[in-house]
């Protein structure tokens, strides 16, 4: 089974819902088992990685991972329960990272470290840190910020009961074409600004920084953006890596006809203003967007009334599909 | 166990996420079994209704319901598979409705009929119709439309790169107090306009009708509203009735200082303009809203940047909790 949704041969045109769902690895639930640390489900592991993980030993040649039974008797993999602190578990995951590299599952360390948390409980606790590249084998959460700079034609009216008379079809969004040198999805298109979330900045600080670096947007203008939504998606590659829950935090920023983003840091080749027809056409049948960005654009089109409940029969299901929680295969 | 979340004694203050989750009957998964028609999970049934349902016979004293095994061996209840048409199944559900009334589970027929559909499959097919009051025992989907009339203080600036300089904290929402004569939640507060969705109107037509009836809003003004979101929630009463997936379709309408809604049809006692501080205070710790409307107001506050990801640690999880799909206890 090819679990790499992006390369799926599309024999018949997919509906918008199917296109959204095709990006979501949670539909391949049977290929994964839960990854449990200290009784908490923190992610998931592709079945083809299980033999390797079970063969990895820690100090005193004690196996670092073992099989346990989760809900409905489902298989789960747990990190050794004797590792009781963040530091001990982080050291263990470092050993695992070495083994993943030695076996060619991941090429090298990334350097950035992801935290694994007991997300389900009331008090969020850091259970361990793991290299970003290794984290992609364990279904860790990856967080990104997105700034959507859009234009809207507004006409002042004389009516007392209305502030503005806007044609819902008139909204346009500044899109960014990814640089040819990008390792993933070169020359595909993203919404105006996109960036990963580091641990040492607030969301807004990161947004302002990325807006400046990627699109030359003034700090003061970027700070006027409105936080509007957070979308969720599970992604995966066929070899069991790049398995992660992605959270896309989105901000809207209305700009006028004088606004012009420009590529500053080499991540973007150029910017273009796409009208709502082009945006909707792209998410429904195009292949020019970075696939995961279909979510961000569909959310934008829904929030601005371009995709409407009367015209889109899967309106409610599409929104549910874009806000799914992490796949829980095992729970307390 | 008290499954009626609204009456729960709250010993310690709940977080916003917990308040959202407390309205959601899907957390009481173990109290329900899947309701299956012709192989499709169309809803769920409270365990305490199972003995009654299993005792109901159709033509020739053939039982109308039987137990089957679903995913992970979970119990499920199915309508007799020999009932192969919409008409046959609708007639059977009519017999069931009589039995539910005879046994005091529901008081009477409502008159309106809900359709049960095979929602999971690609082609949406009507499997049967069931009286609205009886549908509440089977976890049927209930759809509502909501119009949110809001005011925003916008100051035109001279900056070329910005259309308007809005203080995100300045947004206000017109709220409606439910009439004292309402059978459910009298005197509690709803967003501006709320109404159930009949089968014979489009969403927009229904919205325009309700806006006029409930708040005296002109058709032309109501038609300027923007469809912005669809929220989902499972509700239930302790006796196993009122079990339904509610879909709240929301429209935003920006109005100016001259806009004044007025109560026309007796469903609303009065309207008040609530600022964002009051709205946020209400959803976080108040009890003046109709409980399910916390979702609609939280969604409004998120979309308008009042509740922000940097300030609300459960931002992503709250949004996932408001967009859940129907509880599937059994699937093909």
PDB file of N, CA and C in Angstrom, chain B residues 3 47 73-74 122 133 140 146 176 180 216 220 253 281 304 314 316-317:
ATOM      1  N   UNK B   3     -24.546  11.991  33.101  1.00  0.00           N
ATOM      2  CA  UNK B   3     -24.004  12.352  31.789  1.00  0.00           C
ATOM      3  C   UNK B   3     -24.525  13.708  31.335  1.00  0.00           C
ATOM      4  N   UNK B  47     -27.039   2.903  26.327  1.00  0.00           N
ATOM      5  CA  UNK B  47     -27.202   1.504  26.722  1.00  0.00           C
ATOM      6  C   UNK B  47     -28.526   1.246  27.451  1.00  0.00           C
ATOM      7  N   UNK B  73     -14.853  -5.729  18.366  1.00  0.00           N
ATOM      8  CA  UNK B  73     -15.823  -6.527  19.094  1.00  0.00           C
ATOM      9  C   UNK B  73     -16.846  -5.703  19.851  1.00  0.00           C
ATOM     10  N   UNK B  74     -16.867  -4.394  19.623  1.00  0.00           N
ATOM     11  CA  UNK B  74     -17.804  -3.520  20.340  1.00  0.00           C
ATOM     12  C   UNK B  74     -19.244  -3.865  19.967  1.00  0.00           C
ATOM     13  N   UNK B 122     -19.540   7.740   0.023  1.00  0.00           N
ATOM     14  CA  UNK B 122     -19.365   8.838  -0.939  1.00  0.00           C
ATOM     15  C   UNK B 122     -20.680   9.402  -1.447  1.00  0.00           C
ATOM     16  N   UNK B 133     -38.505  14.027  17.724  1.00  0.00           N
ATOM     17  CA  UNK B 133     -38.378  13.655  19.139  1.00  0.00           C
ATOM     18  C   UNK B 133     -37.778  12.261  19.311  1.00  0.00           C
ATOM     19  N   UNK B 140     -29.185  11.307  16.101  1.00  0.00           N
ATOM     20  CA  UNK B 140     -29.304  11.892  14.765  1.00  0.00           C
ATOM     21  C   UNK B 140     -28.636  13.275  14.731  1.00  0.00           C
ATOM     22  N   UNK B 146     -26.689  30.237  12.542  1.00  0.00           N
ATOM     23  CA  UNK B 146     -26.437  31.309  13.505  1.00  0.00           C
ATOM     24  C   UNK B 146     -25.921  32.533  12.779  1.00  0.00           C
ATOM     25  N   UNK B 176     -28.679  37.841  22.277  1.00  0.00           N
ATOM     26  CA  UNK B 176     -30.138  37.748  22.421  1.00  0.00           C
ATOM     27  C   UNK B 176     -30.483  36.930  23.659  1.00  0.00           C
ATOM     28  N   UNK B 180     -38.604  33.885  28.367  1.00  0.00           N
ATOM     29  CA  UNK B 180     -38.903  33.156  29.603  1.00  0.00           C
ATOM     30  C   UNK B 180     -39.779  31.933  29.320  1.00  0.00           C
ATOM     31  N   UNK B 216     -35.679  41.135  13.523  1.00  0.00           N
ATOM     32  CA  UNK B 216     -36.143  42.243  12.686  1.00  0.00           C
ATOM     33  C   UNK B 216     -35.093  42.766  11.732  1.00  0.00           C
ATOM     34  N   UNK B 220     -32.020  42.344   2.948  1.00  0.00           N
ATOM     35  CA  UNK B 220     -30.843  42.789   2.186  1.00  0.00           C
ATOM     36  C   UNK B 220     -29.608  42.865   3.076  1.00  0.00           C
ATOM     37  N   UNK B 253     -21.751  39.064  10.493  1.00  0.00           N
ATOM     38  CA  UNK B 253     -22.240  40.272   9.811  1.00  0.00           C
ATOM     39  C   UNK B 253     -21.753  41.486  10.592  1.00  0.00           C
ATOM     40  N   UNK B 281     -15.202  36.605  29.335  1.00  0.00           N
ATOM     41  CA  UNK B 281     -15.483  36.285  30.732  1.00  0.00           C
ATOM     42  C   UNK B 281     -16.606  35.239  30.814  1.00  0.00           C
ATOM     43  N   UNK B 304     -11.847  36.270  15.619  1.00  0.00           N
ATOM     44  CA  UNK B 304     -11.581  37.713  15.668  1.00  0.00           C
ATOM     45  C   UNK B 304     -10.331  38.046  16.487  1.00  0.00           C
ATOM     46  N   UNK B 314      -4.442  25.810  25.355  1.00  0.00           N
ATOM     47  CA  UNK B 314      -5.152  24.714  24.690  1.00  0.00           C
ATOM     48  C   UNK B 314      -5.782  25.135  23.352  1.00  0.00           C
ATOM     49  N   UNK B 316      -5.133  24.917  20.131  1.00  0.00           N
ATOM     50  CA  UNK B 316      -5.344  23.926  19.062  1.00  0.00           C
ATOM     51  C   UNK B 316      -6.356  22.863  19.485  1.00  0.00           C
ATOM     52  N   UNK B 317      -6.255  22.418  20.731  1.00  0.00           N
ATOM     53  CA  UNK B 317      -7.144  21.349  21.200  1.00  0.00           C
ATOM     54  C   UNK B 317      -8.582  21.839  21.305  1.00  0.00           C
TER      55      UNK B 317
END
